[in-house]
XYZ file of C-alpha atoms in Angstrom:
337
model
C 0.000 0.000 0.000
C 1.358 3.414 -0.965
C 2.339 5.906 1.724
C 1.873 9.656 1.817
C 5.653 10.004 1.436
C 5.542 8.039 -1.827
C 2.686 10.206 -3.104
C 4.695 13.322 -2.251
C 7.773 11.989 -4.080
C 5.711 11.010 -7.136
C 4.068 14.457 -7.268
C 7.291 16.322 -6.529
C 5.904 18.091 -3.481
C 6.237 17.812 0.297
C 4.161 15.486 2.478
C 2.643 18.570 4.120
C 1.453 19.758 0.715
C -0.104 16.359 -0.011
C -1.907 16.492 3.333
C -3.251 19.976 2.623
C -4.314 19.019 -0.901
C -6.315 16.084 0.456
C -7.721 17.568 3.647
C -7.792 21.344 3.052
C -7.879 21.725 -0.740
C -8.876 25.376 -0.506
C -5.329 26.095 0.717
C -3.626 24.613 -2.371
C -3.490 25.974 -5.938
C -5.191 24.056 -8.730
C -1.999 22.925 -10.466
C -0.593 21.382 -7.280
C -3.919 19.688 -6.477
C -3.932 18.175 -9.952
C -0.429 16.756 -9.460
C -1.372 15.290 -6.079
C -4.567 13.749 -7.472
C -2.608 12.215 -10.348
C -0.074 10.724 -7.907
C -2.834 9.385 -5.651
C -4.551 7.696 -8.601
C -1.332 6.304 -10.030
C -0.204 4.772 -6.722
C -3.625 3.748 -5.420
C -3.074 5.703 -2.222
C -5.784 5.613 0.471
C -5.567 7.921 3.502
C -5.156 6.282 6.912
C -8.518 6.958 8.542
C -7.230 6.192 12.041
C -4.393 8.662 11.668
C -6.810 11.262 10.318
C -9.038 10.703 13.319
C -6.148 11.124 15.735
C -5.127 14.365 14.074
C -8.615 15.811 13.891
C -10.021 14.194 17.058
C -12.954 13.161 14.852
C -12.935 9.464 13.936
C -16.592 9.408 12.794
C -16.806 6.048 14.544
C -19.136 4.789 17.283
C -18.388 1.619 19.291
C -20.859 -0.959 20.572
C -20.418 -3.636 23.256
C -22.696 -6.685 23.313
C -22.600 -10.029 25.092
C -22.039 -12.136 21.987
C -22.263 -11.949 18.209
C -24.025 -15.275 17.589
C -27.436 -14.222 18.900
C -30.234 -12.837 16.735
C -31.198 -10.621 19.693
C -27.887 -8.720 19.679
C -27.434 -8.966 15.930
C -30.737 -7.226 15.234
C -29.895 -4.321 17.549
C -26.403 -3.971 16.051
C -27.933 -3.934 12.575
C -30.332 -1.161 13.604
C -27.517 0.915 15.099
C -25.244 0.400 12.077
C -27.943 1.445 9.621
C -28.809 4.596 11.585
C -25.153 5.604 11.896
C -24.431 4.926 8.230
C -27.191 7.393 7.362
C -25.343 10.154 9.252
C -21.928 9.264 7.831
C -20.597 7.301 10.809
C -19.145 3.790 11.127
C -19.776 1.203 13.839
C -17.140 -0.963 15.568
C -18.415 -3.866 17.703
C -16.768 -5.854 20.500
C -18.095 -8.833 22.443
C -17.896 -9.012 26.227
C -18.014 -12.815 26.214
C -20.880 -12.659 28.732
C -18.485 -11.629 31.521
C -18.214 -8.541 33.729
C -14.497 -8.284 32.977
C -15.326 -8.446 29.278
C -17.886 -5.646 29.562
C -15.383 -3.422 31.374
C -12.479 -4.099 29.008
C -14.525 -3.798 25.794
C -16.003 -0.503 27.000
C -12.528 0.954 27.575
C -11.045 -0.666 24.469
C -13.478 1.072 22.134
C -12.651 4.480 23.558
C -8.953 3.599 23.236
C -9.666 2.973 19.531
C -10.761 6.607 19.224
C -14.495 5.925 19.091
C -16.307 9.206 19.599
C -18.995 7.499 21.702
C -19.728 3.949 22.839
C -23.039 2.064 23.046
C -23.028 -0.607 25.758
C -25.408 -3.514 26.348
C -24.289 -4.249 29.917
C -25.907 -7.407 31.272
C -23.480 -8.602 33.922
C -22.141 -5.434 35.556
C -24.052 -4.239 38.615
C -25.846 -0.889 38.697
C -23.085 0.585 40.859
C -20.364 -0.562 38.457
C -22.248 0.704 35.423
C -22.819 4.076 37.125
C -19.090 4.412 37.811
C -18.258 3.653 34.170
C -20.935 6.059 32.920
C -19.286 8.773 35.016
C -15.826 7.868 33.691
C -17.079 7.801 30.098
C -19.672 10.570 29.664
C -20.000 9.789 25.947
C -21.569 6.402 26.641
C -25.092 5.154 25.883
C -26.768 2.191 27.568
C -28.659 0.070 25.064
C -31.759 -1.730 26.312
C -31.071 -0.913 29.952
C -32.412 1.775 32.269
C -30.000 3.068 34.890
C -31.635 5.457 37.399
C -29.945 8.835 37.306
C -28.748 8.370 33.722
C -32.098 8.253 31.932
C -31.000 10.735 29.251
C -28.285 8.298 28.130
C -30.420 5.150 28.197
C -32.438 3.483 25.426
C -34.614 0.763 26.878
C -37.675 -1.451 26.790
C -40.124 -1.500 29.688
C -39.426 -5.142 30.608
C -41.755 -5.092 33.615
C -44.653 -4.240 31.317
C -43.456 -6.891 28.868
C -43.637 -9.571 31.549
C -47.066 -8.326 32.582
C -48.290 -8.557 28.971
C -47.230 -12.211 28.817
C -49.106 -12.990 32.023
C -52.214 -11.139 30.912
C -52.303 -12.939 27.571
C -52.169 -16.342 29.262
C -54.809 -15.303 31.792
C -57.043 -14.002 29.014
C -56.787 -17.417 27.338
C -57.969 -19.125 30.522
C -54.669 -20.443 31.895
C -54.320 -20.723 35.682
C -51.434 -23.166 36.229
C -48.473 -21.391 34.638
C -44.749 -22.191 34.635
C -41.864 -19.988 33.522
C -38.297 -20.405 32.297
C -36.427 -17.182 33.033
C -33.134 -15.781 31.864
C -30.226 -15.516 34.320
C -31.674 -13.986 37.493
C -28.676 -11.651 37.723
C -29.615 -10.059 34.380
C -31.753 -6.962 34.851
C -34.145 -7.791 31.999
C -34.800 -11.303 33.342
C -35.523 -9.902 36.805
C -37.811 -7.168 35.431
C -39.764 -9.569 33.213
C -40.316 -11.900 36.153
C -41.461 -9.013 38.368
C -44.029 -7.886 35.819
C -45.185 -11.455 35.202
C -45.625 -12.212 38.914
C -47.343 -8.902 39.642
C -49.971 -9.420 36.959
C -50.642 -13.021 38.021
C -50.874 -11.968 41.668
C -53.361 -9.222 40.796
C -55.525 -11.904 39.172
C -55.274 -14.167 42.225
C -53.040 -16.674 40.430
C -49.811 -17.397 42.345
C -46.657 -18.347 40.461
C -45.497 -21.626 41.989
C -41.724 -21.534 42.792
C -41.590 -25.223 41.847
C -42.680 -24.223 38.333
C -40.168 -21.379 38.018
C -36.909 -22.434 36.335
C -33.817 -20.310 35.787
C -32.418 -20.532 32.275
C -29.882 -18.521 30.293
C -31.985 -17.171 27.382
C -30.615 -20.005 25.192
C -32.187 -23.136 23.768
C -29.814 -25.749 25.215
C -30.441 -24.998 28.887
C -34.106 -24.300 28.135
C -34.386 -27.858 26.780
C -33.131 -29.226 30.116
C -35.395 -26.917 32.139
C -38.450 -27.887 30.104
C -37.624 -31.566 30.600
C -37.564 -30.918 34.360
C -40.961 -29.230 34.183
C -42.460 -32.059 32.139
C -41.145 -34.635 34.615
C -42.422 -32.657 37.607
C -45.562 -33.880 39.425
C -46.864 -30.294 39.367
C -49.502 -29.795 36.653
C -49.368 -26.759 34.382
C -50.962 -25.723 31.101
C -48.648 -22.936 29.915
C -45.030 -21.779 30.064
C -43.713 -18.239 29.769
C -40.283 -18.440 28.109
C -38.298 -15.245 28.615
C -36.762 -15.391 25.135
C -37.694 -16.914 21.800
C -34.511 -19.020 21.889
C -35.695 -20.374 25.248
C -39.020 -21.248 23.642
C -37.214 -23.113 20.859
C -35.497 -25.349 23.417
C -38.781 -25.900 25.235
C -40.523 -26.878 22.003
C -37.854 -29.480 21.263
C -38.221 -30.954 24.749
C -41.977 -31.239 24.232
C -41.469 -32.854 20.846
C -39.169 -35.491 22.313
C -41.657 -36.182 25.110
C -44.605 -36.433 22.734
C -46.240 -33.351 24.258
C -48.353 -31.380 21.776
C -48.210 -27.601 21.512
C -50.621 -25.939 22.128
C -53.072 -28.822 22.725
C -51.243 -30.136 25.812
C -48.950 -27.248 26.773
C -49.014 -23.622 25.610
C -45.855 -21.562 25.144
C -45.281 -17.823 24.919
C -41.879 -16.334 24.125
C -40.217 -12.925 24.275
C -38.323 -10.808 21.689
C -40.008 -11.706 18.378
C -36.776 -12.472 16.534
C -37.121 -14.084 13.097
C -36.885 -17.542 14.705
C -40.330 -17.094 16.289
C -42.069 -17.163 12.905
C -40.300 -20.331 11.800
C -40.874 -22.554 14.821
C -43.599 -25.201 14.671
C -46.094 -24.138 15.764
C -45.391 -20.476 15.053
C -44.610 -18.820 18.369
C -46.852 -16.377 20.187
C -44.410 -13.917 21.732
C -43.820 -10.518 23.293
C -42.264 -8.287 20.674
C -39.618 -5.803 21.592
C -38.590 -3.540 18.694
C -34.930 -4.556 18.682
C -33.979 -2.870 15.413
C -35.611 0.380 16.506
C -33.892 0.195 19.913
C -30.549 -0.291 18.151
C -31.229 2.601 15.786
C -32.195 4.925 18.643
C -29.034 3.921 20.521
C -26.930 4.786 17.467
C -28.631 8.148 16.993
C -28.290 9.031 20.676
C -24.590 8.095 20.659
C -24.081 10.239 17.546
C -25.917 13.177 19.135
C -23.797 12.898 22.291
C -20.566 12.618 20.283
C -21.387 15.712 18.232
C -23.073 17.679 21.046
C -26.188 17.860 18.885
C -29.474 19.226 20.234
C -31.055 16.049 18.788
C -30.203 14.385 22.123
C -33.560 15.505 23.506
C -35.605 14.274 20.557
C -34.278 10.686 20.355
C -36.902 8.176 21.565
C -35.612 6.538 24.746
C -38.441 4.341 26.073
C -39.953 1.535 23.984
C -43.016 -0.571 24.713
C -43.514 -4.306 24.234
C -46.413 -5.736 22.227
C -48.159 -9.104 22.016
C -47.701 -10.947 18.730
C -50.304 -13.709 18.671
C -49.576 -16.771 16.566
C -50.327 -20.451 17.204
C -48.546 -21.661 20.348
C -51.100 -20.672 23.020
C -54.341 -22.618 23.486
C -57.481 -20.613 24.165
C -59.450 -22.403 26.898
C -62.092 -19.663 26.890
C -63.149 -20.691 23.375
C -64.439 -23.983 24.851
C -66.730 -22.349 27.395
């Protein structure tokens, strides 16, 4: 790859002149600009964007930290953020935390070290106190899909409590009274919030959530398969299961299939997220939709506004609401009465 020194030699000018011709062309006469352009084209020179960012303190890059890259949940949000940033002339750099607190801390710092103008963080494992400390240390940070009290203006998030309540209400409306649940990791804020909303709505209807029918999962299908097997082998009867992610529901469906349990005739399932997978399961999954792409896009726009000190900070949507998407995995007992 050609260097700026080689371009300067080819054009017969100094490296400083090449830099001015490329970055501040109004300062260079037309004849010199023509020589520099000819040298750039002949040598195939491309400016070093990192070096330009260091010099100008403007990298036009936003970073994003997520737990992992292999999940449709994170991938959809990243895609939304990337698209929104591309529309304003910015690039996105992503790092994975590896589902560890140390990974969240190091990735957060690493992206700022790479001259990102702002960083979007999906922090699952770090405690509220730790996240607050890092938000203070890095004022150009945005929390994606997490609400941190005191930092609301830098948070883009779903109301997970309401999402859990919607799942409970849907099952109640369909006549279910004995309900199990497979949660995400209890230490994850969204898993805790969804369970709170779910329990509150059931309690208000006089339907207790039996601890023996409440299983802790990890939002993934493999552990969900094991948890669903435990539920199916339990002496406790139930007619429905709230799965706190669509991937969890996929594992539960496979467990039912292997046990010869029919969905929704024998057991009903409701998921959460509404990733593409939900439409392709058999039966198609009733789920709680969170607008992941829109949440990602809003996170990107907020990070851009913070990086550029734009007044658009106030106008970016920060709170998103969940919605029921009804398909075929929940039996309606009220239709038989």
